[in-house]
Short mmCIF file of C-alpha atoms and ligand atoms in Angstrom, two decimals:
data_model
loop_
_atom_site.label_atom_id
_atom_site.label_comp_id
_atom_site.label_asym_id
_atom_site.label_seq_id
_atom_site.Cartn_x
_atom_site.Cartn_y
_atom_site.Cartn_z
CA UNK A 1 -87.10 62.83 -41.72
CA UNK A 2 -90.26 61.37 -44.08
CA UNK A 3 -88.74 59.49 -46.83
CA UNK A 4 -90.28 60.13 -50.32
CA UNK A 5 -91.35 56.58 -52.29
CA UNK A 6 -91.64 56.81 -56.07
CA UNK A 7 -93.32 53.79 -57.51
CA UNK A 8 -92.58 52.83 -61.53
CA UNK A 9 -94.04 49.86 -63.18
CA UNK A 10 -90.78 50.28 -65.66
CA UNK A 11 -87.67 49.10 -65.54
CA UNK A 12 -85.00 51.88 -65.14
CA UNK A 13 -83.06 52.66 -68.06
CA UNK A 14 -78.64 52.19 -68.12
CA UNK A 15 -79.19 56.06 -68.22
CA UNK A 16 -81.38 56.09 -65.12
CA UNK A 17 -79.19 53.50 -63.26
CA UNK A 18 -75.94 55.61 -64.33
CA UNK A 19 -77.46 58.64 -62.30
CA UNK A 20 -78.11 56.33 -59.13
CA UNK A 21 -75.13 56.02 -56.83
CA UNK A 22 -76.71 52.74 -54.66
CA UNK A 23 -79.10 50.20 -56.01
CA UNK A 24 -80.64 47.19 -54.72
CA UNK A 25 -81.71 44.61 -57.42
CA UNK A 26 -83.53 41.52 -56.85
CA UNK A 27 -84.49 38.52 -58.93
CA UNK A 28 -86.53 35.50 -58.18
CA UNK A 29 -85.44 31.97 -58.14
CA UNK A 30 -85.11 30.19 -60.34
CA UNK A 31 -83.98 33.44 -62.53
CA UNK A 32 -84.49 32.88 -66.40
CA UNK A 33 -82.49 34.48 -68.82
CA UNK A 34 -85.48 36.83 -69.86
CA UNK A 35 -85.04 38.14 -66.34
CA UNK A 36 -81.32 39.01 -66.90
CA UNK A 37 -81.87 40.53 -70.11
CA UNK A 38 -84.55 43.02 -69.00
CA UNK A 39 -82.44 44.42 -66.70
CA UNK A 40 -79.67 46.92 -67.74
CA UNK A 41 -76.30 46.14 -66.93
CA UNK A 42 -77.69 42.43 -66.80
CA UNK A 43 -75.29 40.33 -68.52
CA UNK A 44 -72.27 42.27 -66.32
CA UNK A 45 -74.34 41.05 -63.38
CA UNK A 46 -74.80 37.75 -63.97
CA UNK A 47 -71.36 36.91 -64.80
CA UNK A 48 -70.03 38.48 -61.49
CA UNK A 49 -72.73 36.77 -59.75
CA UNK A 50 -71.59 33.15 -61.67
CA UNK A 51 -68.05 34.16 -60.82
CA UNK A 52 -68.73 34.31 -56.96
CA UNK A 53 -67.69 31.08 -55.23
CA UNK A 54 -69.69 29.44 -52.75
CA UNK A 55 -73.97 28.86 -52.43
CA UNK A 56 -73.79 32.12 -50.79
CA UNK A 57 -72.12 34.48 -53.35
CA UNK A 58 -74.35 32.66 -55.74
CA UNK A 59 -77.65 33.94 -54.32
CA UNK A 60 -76.04 37.68 -53.36
CA UNK A 61 -73.51 39.68 -54.90
CA UNK A 62 -72.29 43.65 -54.23
CA UNK A 63 -70.55 45.05 -57.21
CA UNK A 64 -69.72 48.52 -58.61
CA UNK A 65 -71.19 49.07 -61.94
CA UNK A 66 -69.07 49.68 -65.16
CA UNK A 67 -70.25 53.49 -65.21
CA UNK A 68 -68.70 56.77 -64.59
CA UNK A 69 -69.87 56.76 -60.64
CA UNK A 70 -69.36 53.30 -60.12
CA UNK A 71 -73.15 52.66 -58.95
CA UNK A 72 -72.93 50.43 -56.33
CA UNK A 73 -75.38 47.18 -56.55
CA UNK A 74 -76.73 45.11 -53.95
CA UNK A 75 -77.70 42.20 -55.76
CA UNK A 76 -79.85 38.92 -54.16
CA UNK A 77 -81.72 36.10 -55.83
CA UNK A 78 -84.67 35.80 -53.65
CA UNK A 79 -86.00 32.03 -52.71
CA UNK A 80 -89.72 31.28 -54.05
CA UNK A 81 -90.77 29.97 -50.65
CA UNK A 82 -89.38 32.74 -48.40
CA UNK A 83 -91.84 33.37 -45.84
CA UNK A 84 -91.72 37.17 -44.76
CA UNK A 85 -89.27 36.37 -41.51
CA UNK A 86 -86.69 35.26 -44.19
CA UNK A 87 -87.62 37.96 -46.47
CA UNK A 88 -87.19 40.57 -43.64
CA UNK A 89 -83.75 38.92 -42.72
CA UNK A 90 -82.65 38.70 -46.57
CA UNK A 91 -83.93 42.49 -47.13
CA UNK A 92 -81.62 43.36 -43.89
CA UNK A 93 -78.39 41.70 -45.75
CA UNK A 94 -79.20 43.32 -49.10
CA UNK A 95 -79.65 46.66 -47.73
CA UNK A 96 -76.45 46.77 -45.29
CA UNK A 97 -73.77 46.90 -47.61
CA UNK A 98 -75.50 50.28 -49.40
CA UNK A 99 -75.59 52.33 -46.32
CA UNK A 100 -72.32 52.48 -45.47
CA UNK A 101 -72.17 55.51 -47.78
CA UNK A 102 -74.81 57.00 -46.12
CA UNK A 103 -76.96 57.72 -49.24
CA UNK A 104 -79.73 60.24 -49.71
CA UNK A 105 -81.43 58.19 -52.74
CA UNK A 106 -81.61 54.40 -53.08
CA UNK A 107 -83.21 52.70 -56.01
CA UNK A 108 -84.82 49.20 -55.77
CA UNK A 109 -85.24 47.58 -59.15
CA UNK A 110 -87.46 44.20 -59.25
CA UNK A 111 -87.16 41.59 -62.76
CA UNK A 112 -89.22 38.90 -63.03
CA UNK A 113 -91.63 38.69 -60.01
CA UNK A 114 -95.08 38.36 -59.93
CA UNK A 115 -97.28 41.04 -58.60
CA UNK A 116 -98.06 39.28 -55.05
CA UNK A 117 -94.41 38.41 -54.40
CA UNK A 118 -92.76 41.50 -55.37
CA UNK A 119 -95.10 43.40 -53.49
CA UNK A 120 -94.16 41.46 -50.30
CA UNK A 121 -90.50 41.80 -51.23
CA UNK A 122 -90.68 45.90 -51.45
CA UNK A 123 -92.40 45.69 -48.12
CA UNK A 124 -89.23 43.79 -46.55
CA UNK A 125 -87.07 46.02 -48.25
CA UNK A 126 -88.88 49.44 -47.25
CA UNK A 127 -89.14 47.95 -43.66
CA UNK A 128 -85.03 46.75 -43.58
CA UNK A 129 -83.89 50.21 -45.19
CA UNK A 130 -86.60 52.22 -42.92
CA UNK A 131 -85.20 50.13 -39.85
CA UNK A 132 -81.43 50.49 -40.81
CA UNK A 133 -81.87 54.54 -40.86
CA UNK A 134 -83.91 55.24 -37.67
CA UNK A 135 -82.80 57.62 -35.70
CA UNK A 136 -81.15 56.07 -32.62
CA UNK A 137 -79.76 57.97 -29.01
CA UNK A 138 -76.08 58.51 -29.78
CA UNK A 139 -74.28 60.50 -26.95
CA UNK A 140 -70.91 60.61 -28.98
CA UNK A 141 -69.27 64.25 -28.26
CA UNK A 142 -68.06 64.51 -31.88
CA UNK A 143 -71.39 65.06 -33.66
CA UNK A 144 -72.11 62.57 -36.71
CA UNK A 145 -72.15 64.17 -40.45
CA UNK A 146 -74.39 61.45 -41.28
CA UNK A 147 -76.89 62.61 -44.12
CA UNK A 148 -80.54 61.05 -44.22
CA UNK A 149 -82.03 58.84 -46.58
CA UNK A 150 -84.99 60.94 -48.17
CA UNK A 151 -86.01 59.12 -51.39
CA UNK A 152 -86.50 55.56 -52.60
CA UNK A 153 -86.86 54.96 -56.52
CA UNK A 154 -88.83 51.10 -57.07
CA UNK A 155 -88.65 50.23 -60.28
CA UNK A 156 -90.59 46.85 -61.83
CA UNK A 157 -93.49 47.40 -59.60
CA UNK A 158 -96.34 49.81 -58.98
CA UNK A 159 -99.04 49.42 -56.24
CA UNK A 160 -102.54 51.27 -55.46
CA UNK A 161 -100.76 52.15 -52.17
CA UNK A 162 -98.07 53.94 -50.68
CA UNK A 163 -96.90 50.93 -48.23
CA UNK A 164 -98.44 52.76 -45.31
CA UNK A 165 -98.67 50.18 -42.67
CA UNK A 166 -94.88 49.81 -43.15
CA UNK A 167 -94.00 53.11 -42.75
CA UNK A 168 -96.14 53.23 -39.60
CA UNK A 169 -94.84 50.48 -38.53
CA UNK A 170 -91.02 51.60 -38.97
CA UNK A 171 -91.98 55.08 -37.09
CA UNK A 172 -93.47 53.14 -33.95
CA UNK A 173 -90.08 50.55 -34.00
CA UNK A 174 -87.97 53.41 -34.15
CA UNK A 175 -90.04 55.12 -31.24
CA UNK A 176 -89.52 51.81 -29.47
CA UNK A 177 -85.54 51.64 -30.10
CA UNK A 178 -84.92 54.97 -29.42
CA UNK A 179 -86.68 55.15 -26.18
CA UNK A 180 -85.16 51.44 -25.15
CA UNK A 181 -81.66 52.48 -25.88
CA UNK A 182 -81.47 55.62 -23.70
CA UNK A 183 -79.29 55.02 -20.92
CA UNK A 184 -81.36 55.05 -17.32
CA UNK A 185 -80.11 58.41 -16.29
CA UNK A 186 -81.54 59.68 -19.32
CA UNK A 187 -84.88 58.56 -19.28
CA UNK A 188 -86.08 58.06 -15.64
CA UNK A 189 -89.74 57.68 -15.09
CA UNK A 190 -90.07 61.64 -14.87
CA UNK A 191 -88.25 62.19 -18.31
CA UNK A 192 -90.32 59.47 -19.71
CA UNK A 193 -93.74 61.14 -18.59
CA UNK A 194 -92.24 64.56 -20.24
CA UNK A 195 -91.03 62.89 -23.67
CA UNK A 196 -94.69 61.28 -23.83
CA UNK A 197 -96.15 64.62 -23.15
CA UNK A 198 -94.58 66.12 -26.27
CA UNK A 199 -95.92 63.10 -28.07
CA UNK A 200 -99.35 63.45 -26.83
CA UNK A 201 -99.34 67.24 -27.95
CA UNK A 202 -98.08 66.60 -31.58
CA UNK A 203 -100.36 63.45 -32.25
CA UNK A 204 -103.45 65.32 -30.02
CA UNK A 205 -103.59 62.40 -27.57
CA UNK A 206 -105.47 62.87 -24.69
CA UNK A 207 -102.69 62.14 -21.32
CA UNK A 208 -103.61 61.20 -17.82
CA UNK A 209 -101.13 60.58 -15.04
CA UNK A 210 -101.80 58.13 -12.20
CA UNK A 211 -98.94 59.67 -9.72
CA UNK A 212 -97.56 57.95 -7.09
CA UNK A 213 -100.27 60.19 -4.36
CA UNK A 214 -102.84 59.02 -6.97
CA UNK A 215 -102.25 55.44 -6.59
CA UNK A 216 -101.98 55.66 -2.81
CA UNK A 217 -105.49 56.77 -2.81
CA UNK A 218 -106.64 53.82 -4.86
CA UNK A 219 -104.31 51.46 -2.60
CA UNK A 220 -102.19 50.25 -5.32
CA UNK A 221 -100.16 48.30 -3.02
CA UNK A 222 -98.52 45.84 -5.65
CA UNK A 223 -97.27 49.01 -7.64
CA UNK A 224 -96.06 50.85 -4.63
CA UNK A 225 -94.30 47.89 -3.12
CA UNK A 226 -91.77 48.27 -6.14
CA UNK A 227 -91.47 52.13 -6.14
CA UNK A 228 -90.91 52.46 -2.35
CA UNK A 229 -87.33 52.53 -2.41
CA UNK A 230 -87.24 55.20 -5.09
CA UNK A 231 -85.32 58.55 -4.10
CA UNK A 232 -88.03 60.51 -6.06
CA UNK A 233 -91.60 60.13 -6.26
CA UNK A 234 -91.66 60.28 -10.17
CA UNK A 235 -93.26 56.39 -10.80
CA UNK A 236 -96.99 56.04 -11.91
CA UNK A 237 -99.17 54.55 -14.48
CA UNK A 238 -98.98 57.18 -17.80
CA UNK A 239 -102.15 57.14 -19.85
CA UNK A 240 -101.97 58.05 -23.50
CA UNK A 241 -105.62 57.80 -25.68
CA UNK A 242 -106.07 58.14 -29.15
CA UNK A 243 -109.31 59.07 -30.32
CA UNK A 244 -110.82 58.26 -34.42
CA UNK A 245 -111.60 61.92 -35.99
CA UNK A 246 -115.11 60.35 -36.71
CA UNK A 247 -116.80 59.64 -33.35
CA UNK A 248 -116.97 55.72 -32.68
CA UNK A 249 -119.34 54.07 -30.69
CA UNK A 250 -116.93 50.87 -31.05
CA UNK A 251 -115.21 50.25 -27.23
CA UNK A 252 -111.34 51.01 -26.95
CA UNK A 253 -108.47 48.80 -27.09
CA UNK A 254 -105.93 48.91 -24.37
CA UNK A 255 -102.11 48.62 -24.63
CA UNK A 256 -100.42 48.17 -21.33
CA UNK A 257 -96.97 48.25 -21.10
CA UNK A 258 -94.23 47.56 -18.36
CA UNK A 259 -91.95 50.63 -18.19
CA UNK A 260 -89.29 49.79 -15.45
CA UNK A 261 -86.76 52.33 -16.54
CA UNK A 262 -83.87 50.37 -14.51
CA UNK A 263 -84.34 46.92 -13.10
CA UNK A 264 -81.47 46.16 -10.42
CA UNK A 265 -83.60 43.37 -9.24
CA UNK A 266 -84.05 45.10 -5.90
CA UNK A 267 -82.86 43.62 -2.64
CA UNK A 268 -82.44 40.44 -4.50
CA UNK A 269 -79.93 42.42 -6.56
CA UNK A 270 -78.84 40.95 -9.63
CA UNK A 271 -75.60 39.78 -10.30
CA UNK A 272 -73.39 42.33 -12.89
CA UNK A 273 -74.03 40.43 -16.28
CA UNK A 274 -77.72 39.90 -15.79
CA UNK A 275 -78.09 43.70 -14.38
CA UNK A 276 -76.40 45.06 -17.81
CA UNK A 277 -79.20 46.18 -20.08
CA UNK A 278 -81.48 46.28 -17.77
CA UNK A 279 -82.29 49.95 -18.93
CA UNK A 280 -84.44 48.58 -21.30
CA UNK A 281 -86.73 46.54 -18.94
CA UNK A 282 -89.06 49.56 -19.97
CA UNK A 283 -89.50 48.23 -23.54
CA UNK A 284 -93.07 46.76 -23.13
CA UNK A 285 -94.15 50.33 -22.32
CA UNK A 286 -92.37 51.78 -25.46
CA UNK A 287 -93.93 48.88 -27.63
CA UNK A 288 -97.34 50.01 -25.99
CA UNK A 289 -96.44 53.38 -27.38
CA UNK A 290 -94.81 52.50 -30.27
CA UNK A 291 -98.40 50.73 -31.69
CA UNK A 292 -100.45 53.29 -30.47
CA UNK A 293 -98.67 55.88 -32.56
CA UNK A 294 -98.80 53.06 -35.43
CA UNK A 295 -101.90 52.58 -34.89
CA UNK A 296 -102.91 56.51 -34.82
CA UNK A 297 -100.97 57.42 -38.12
CA UNK A 298 -103.10 54.55 -39.73
CA UNK A 299 -106.39 56.44 -38.22
CA UNK A 300 -108.07 53.49 -36.85
CA UNK A 301 -111.62 53.91 -36.39
CA UNK A 302 -111.83 53.14 -32.82
CA UNK A 303 -109.89 54.93 -29.72
CA UNK A 304 -106.94 53.13 -28.37
CA UNK A 305 -104.80 54.08 -24.74
CA UNK A 306 -101.59 53.10 -24.31
CA UNK A 307 -100.99 52.41 -20.41
CA UNK A 308 -97.68 52.68 -19.29
CA UNK A 309 -96.52 51.26 -15.64
CA UNK A 310 -93.35 53.46 -15.18
CA UNK A 311 -91.12 52.90 -12.40
CA UNK A 312 -87.53 52.14 -11.24
CA UNK A 313 -86.76 48.95 -9.35
CA UNK A 314 -84.25 50.55 -6.74
CA UNK A 315 -82.55 48.60 -4.13
CA UNK A 316 -82.64 50.56 -0.40
CA UNK A 317 -83.40 51.01 3.14
CA UNK A 318 -87.03 51.53 2.22
CA UNK A 319 -87.02 48.79 -0.13
CA UNK A 320 -89.70 45.98 0.06
CA UNK A 321 -88.38 42.65 0.44
CA UNK A 322 -88.83 38.44 0.41
CA UNK A 323 -91.47 37.78 2.95
CA UNK A 324 -93.47 40.85 3.07
CA UNK A 325 -97.18 40.56 2.07
CA UNK A 326 -99.00 43.38 0.37
CA UNK A 327 -102.39 44.16 -0.65
CA UNK A 328 -103.19 45.11 -4.51
CA UNK A 329 -105.38 47.80 -5.93
CA UNK A 330 -108.08 44.86 -5.98
CA UNK A 331 -107.54 43.57 -2.68
CA UNK A 332 -105.64 40.50 -3.32
CA UNK A 333 -102.73 39.91 -0.92
CA UNK A 334 -99.54 38.84 -2.50
CA UNK A 335 -96.55 37.13 -0.39
CA UNK A 336 -93.55 38.66 -1.84
CA UNK A 337 -90.88 35.98 -2.81
CA UNK A 338 -88.10 37.82 -4.95
CA UNK A 339 -87.82 41.56 -5.58
CA UNK A 340 -86.68 40.91 -8.90
CA UNK A 341 -89.88 39.95 -9.90
CA UNK A 342 -91.31 43.41 -9.79
CA UNK A 343 -92.58 43.69 -13.36
CA UNK A 344 -95.85 41.23 -12.38
CA UNK A 345 -96.00 43.73 -9.15
CA UNK A 346 -96.68 47.06 -11.44
CA UNK A 347 -98.48 44.96 -14.15
CA UNK A 348 -100.98 43.68 -11.33
CA UNK A 349 -102.56 46.99 -10.52
CA UNK A 350 -102.28 48.41 -14.16
CA UNK A 351 -104.02 45.60 -15.53
CA UNK A 352 -106.55 45.73 -12.67
CA UNK A 353 -107.29 49.24 -13.18
CA UNK A 354 -107.18 48.97 -16.89
CA UNK A 355 -109.80 46.16 -16.95
CA UNK A 356 -111.84 48.13 -14.71
CA UNK A 357 -113.18 49.96 -17.68
CA UNK A 358 -114.10 46.87 -19.62
CA UNK A 359 -112.36 47.80 -23.04
CA UNK A 360 -112.54 45.57 -25.89
CA UNK A 361 -109.48 44.30 -25.45
CA UNK A 362 -106.30 44.33 -23.64
CA UNK A 363 -102.51 43.85 -24.75
CA UNK A 364 -99.92 44.00 -22.31
CA UNK A 365 -96.15 44.08 -23.31
CA UNK A 366 -93.36 43.13 -20.81
CA UNK A 367 -89.96 41.89 -21.01
CA UNK A 368 -91.14 39.84 -18.11
CA UNK A 369 -89.36 36.80 -17.30
CA UNK A 370 -85.84 35.11 -17.60
CA UNK A 371 -87.49 31.90 -18.48
CA UNK A 372 -89.44 32.78 -21.36
CA UNK A 373 -85.62 33.46 -23.03
CA UNK A 374 -85.05 30.10 -21.68
CA UNK A 375 -88.10 28.84 -23.16
CA UNK A 376 -88.01 30.09 -27.02
CA UNK A 377 -84.70 32.05 -26.98
CA UNK A 378 -84.47 35.64 -28.37
CA UNK A 379 -85.79 34.74 -32.07
CA UNK A 380 -89.25 34.77 -30.66
CA UNK A 381 -91.55 36.07 -28.31
CA UNK A 382 -93.89 34.22 -25.80
CA UNK A 383 -97.64 34.92 -26.00
CA UNK A 384 -100.23 33.97 -23.52
CA UNK A 385 -104.35 34.64 -23.86
CA UNK A 386 -107.43 34.14 -21.72
CA UNK A 387 -108.86 33.25 -25.04
CA UNK A 388 -107.34 29.86 -26.13
CA UNK A 389 -109.40 29.78 -28.98
CA UNK A 390 -107.24 33.24 -30.41
CA UNK A 391 -104.09 30.67 -30.45
CA UNK A 392 -104.07 30.21 -33.90
CA UNK A 393 -104.52 33.79 -34.82
CA UNK A 394 -101.46 34.57 -32.59
CA UNK A 395 -99.26 32.37 -34.28
CA UNK A 396 -100.58 33.36 -37.69
CA UNK A 397 -100.41 37.14 -36.59
CA UNK A 398 -96.33 36.38 -35.96
CA UNK A 399 -96.09 34.43 -39.02
CA UNK A 400 -97.60 37.35 -41.14
CA UNK A 401 -95.75 40.13 -40.10
CA UNK A 402 -92.30 38.43 -39.33
CA UNK A 403 -92.09 39.31 -35.81
CA UNK A 404 -92.69 35.56 -34.59
CA UNK A 405 -94.59 34.41 -31.70
CA UNK A 406 -95.38 31.04 -29.70
CA UNK A 407 -98.11 30.84 -27.20
CA UNK A 408 -97.90 28.91 -23.74
CA UNK A 409 -100.27 26.90 -21.64
CA UNK A 410 -102.49 28.59 -19.12
CA UNK A 411 -104.24 25.47 -17.52
CA UNK A 412 -105.35 26.43 -14.05
CA UNK A 413 -103.14 23.60 -12.22
CA UNK A 414 -100.03 25.94 -12.87
CA UNK A 415 -101.32 28.12 -9.72
CA UNK A 416 -100.13 25.05 -7.21
CA UNK A 417 -96.62 26.60 -7.74
CA UNK A 418 -97.57 29.90 -6.52
CA UNK A 419 -99.78 28.88 -3.59
CA UNK A 420 -98.95 30.64 -0.35
CA UNK A 421 -99.77 29.41 3.11
CA UNK A 422 -99.88 33.12 4.58
CA UNK A 423 -101.31 35.34 1.29
CA UNK A 424 -103.71 34.71 -1.34
CA UNK A 425 -101.03 34.31 -3.55
CA UNK A 426 -97.29 34.10 -4.21
CA UNK A 427 -95.40 36.56 -6.27
CA UNK A 428 -93.51 33.78 -8.14
CA UNK A 429 -92.53 30.43 -6.85
CA UNK A 430 -89.26 29.73 -5.12
CA UNK A 431 -87.88 27.42 -7.85
CA UNK A 432 -87.70 28.57 -11.35
CA UNK A 433 -88.53 26.25 -14.60
CA UNK A 434 -91.73 27.76 -15.66
CA UNK A 435 -91.85 31.35 -14.62
CA UNK A 436 -93.33 32.56 -17.81
CA UNK A 437 -96.35 30.56 -17.45
CA UNK A 438 -96.42 31.05 -13.44
CA UNK A 439 -96.29 35.06 -14.27
CA UNK A 440 -98.74 35.10 -16.82
CA UNK A 441 -101.13 32.97 -14.78
CA UNK A 442 -100.59 35.74 -11.89
CA UNK A 443 -101.49 38.48 -14.32
CA UNK A 444 -104.32 36.77 -15.15
CA UNK A 445 -105.75 37.46 -11.95
CA UNK A 446 -105.78 40.95 -11.87
CA UNK A 447 -107.72 40.52 -15.31
CA UNK A 448 -111.29 41.23 -14.24
CA UNK A 449 -114.85 41.08 -15.96
CA UNK A 450 -113.33 38.49 -18.20
CA UNK A 451 -111.62 41.26 -20.67
CA UNK A 452 -110.03 39.76 -23.84
CA UNK A 453 -106.85 40.04 -23.05
CA UNK A 454 -103.26 38.97 -24.97
CA UNK A 455 -99.95 39.14 -22.56
CA UNK A 456 -96.67 39.20 -24.56
CA UNK A 457 -93.69 38.03 -22.78
CA UNK A 458 -90.82 39.85 -24.66
CA UNK A 459 -88.24 37.71 -24.84
CA UNK A 460 -87.01 38.86 -28.14
CA UNK A 461 -86.24 42.18 -27.02
CA UNK A 462 -82.65 41.98 -27.56
CA UNK A 463 -80.75 40.15 -29.52
CA UNK A 464 -76.69 40.40 -30.63
CA UNK A 465 -76.47 41.31 -34.08
CA UNK A 466 -80.54 41.80 -34.58
CA UNK A 467 -83.40 39.69 -35.58
CA UNK A 468 -85.15 39.91 -39.11
CA UNK A 469 -85.11 43.49 -40.61
CA UNK A 470 -83.83 44.94 -37.46
CA UNK A 471 -79.93 45.52 -37.60
CA UNK A 472 -79.24 46.72 -34.08
CA UNK A 473 -79.24 44.74 -30.96
CA UNK A 474 -82.19 46.39 -29.21
CA UNK A 475 -85.20 44.92 -31.16
CA UNK A 476 -88.11 47.25 -30.38
CA UNK A 477 -90.17 43.84 -31.38
CA UNK A 478 -93.88 43.77 -31.85
CA UNK A 479 -95.44 47.11 -33.62
CA UNK A 480 -95.70 44.60 -36.62
CA UNK A 481 -96.97 41.71 -34.73
CA UNK A 482 -99.60 43.87 -32.91
CA UNK A 483 -100.65 45.93 -36.22
CA UNK A 484 -101.27 42.35 -37.74
CA UNK A 485 -103.22 40.91 -35.01
CA UNK A 486 -105.24 43.91 -34.55
CA UNK A 487 -106.17 44.80 -38.39
CA UNK A 488 -105.94 41.34 -40.27
CA UNK A 489 -106.72 38.73 -37.65
CA UNK A 490 -110.31 39.46 -36.82
CA UNK A 491 -109.73 39.18 -32.94
CA UNK A 492 -111.64 42.12 -32.28
N1 LIG C 501 -86.53 42.23 -16.49
C1 LIG C 501 -86.65 40.69 -15.87
C2 LIG C 501 -86.59 39.81 -16.98
C3 LIG C 501 -85.74 39.71 -18.13
C4 LIG C 501 -84.74 39.37 -17.83
C5 LIG C 501 -86.60 40.04 -18.94
C6 LIG C 501 -83.54 39.33 -19.30
C7 LIG C 501 -85.78 39.83 -20.61
C8 LIG C 501 -84.12 39.63 -20.01
C9 LIG C 501 -87.42 40.74 -14.63
O1 LIG C 501 -88.03 41.52 -13.77
C10 LIG C 501 -86.92 39.73 -13.59
O2 LIG C 501 -86.03 40.00 -13.16
N2 LIG C 501 -87.43 38.53 -13.86
C11 LIG C 501 -86.78 37.81 -12.94
C12 LIG C 501 -88.02 36.74 -12.22
C13 LIG C 501 -87.68 35.65 -11.35
C14 LIG C 501 -86.95 36.32 -10.12
C15 LIG C 501 -88.96 34.92 -10.48
C16 LIG C 501 -86.12 36.49 -13.54
O3 LIG C 501 -86.53 36.24 -14.54
O4 LIG C 501 -85.08 36.01 -13.42
ZN1 LIG C 502 -86.93 42.18 -12.54
ZN1 LIG C 503 -87.95 43.67 -15.04
#
């Protein structure tokens, strides 16, 4: 449901506050007397904040106002040097206590902020509210009676815009999370395609599906190796294209995503702990879709196409196996080492096909390697590119969006680890270590015509307790980052 945002330059009157049931109050550090005095109930709030013990309670307070309906206030003192990630993180904590009551309306009151910092804070509070109230899959047999947030009243700030990018990114993120959280029996490649068809219709996207039969004609052996154990021929590459209303001569941006709807590991079967959660191995494809949705909401003036590599990594008598040698669509022969390295296989052919169109830029998203998680944890995602000069902009897109990324090296000598005696290349090395780098080097071979390319290894796809503004374990990381990269960083 669309949430209405109303902006007011003025502070609320006591009467207005008395009418609200849930209020977020934010003040900048150091708080001046005048800031407290501007606020209705300022004295009460100040006194209660100072009564709190310890540092935590001196910068945050949850309390009920002494009025008839006991207006619930979540108050925060915001550090002046907080970066976007910290603002998002703080916003999640401020928003959380108010949502237990399932309010339909929430007020935000800012006192004492300059325009820039005030706007940044509101942006992150909005992001946190939208993230926390997103509709996500729930299969409990007892239906939930939750009401939905439908209105946010902002006091103390009025901007000339409606935070369109924040809303678009939140919608994209909600799509990523809701697809990723679907159990694997509820989101097979076939069901995924039918969901995407609905989205395509609603958003006037063109849709094209490269089925297994079509991929056979194209000799896409890398993709087909992964799906040969699937009992159903429902895998394929799904393309969805947004075209701007006004005719554009700009070449399209392609968003490629790994869409493994379940990763058992294949013949090299994953152990129980590592397998649990592998229905989220399609999060890269959902991120391509979520970013496409956000970009089309923002009506960018160039075409954007999502390429979703949809498949299951099954185990069975027909499954591909270590020591197989397969031929990819571009003719590269690949010596299979480990069937659990399936992501790079389906992406190899997808990247080859996508780059054959010579788009302006390809970004691929993939929950590709455990070693990226080992390297940087689940706080950041790893990024790679065949344009080394973009590394500062990639870091900045992460910093400025609050979805932080860190780049890794892409030097050619890493390829020694994936040399094969029998084929052109090995799928992965026998011993791990820097598999995230080797996987990126492997993928780069299939990006043709020197197409500008960014690869994101989604190590921050799932994190216990959430990350930044996101309160669920499934993070849906990447829409904010991608919007910043495409709209602010001037890489294209
Ligand atoms: N989907 C996994 C990687 C993954 C695991 C991403 C956990 C995020 C969280 C991928 O297909 C995989 O299994 N990779 C193997 C590669 C190895 C066999 C070379 C891995 O990382 O163990
Ligand atoms: Zn795998
Ligand atoms: Zn995988």
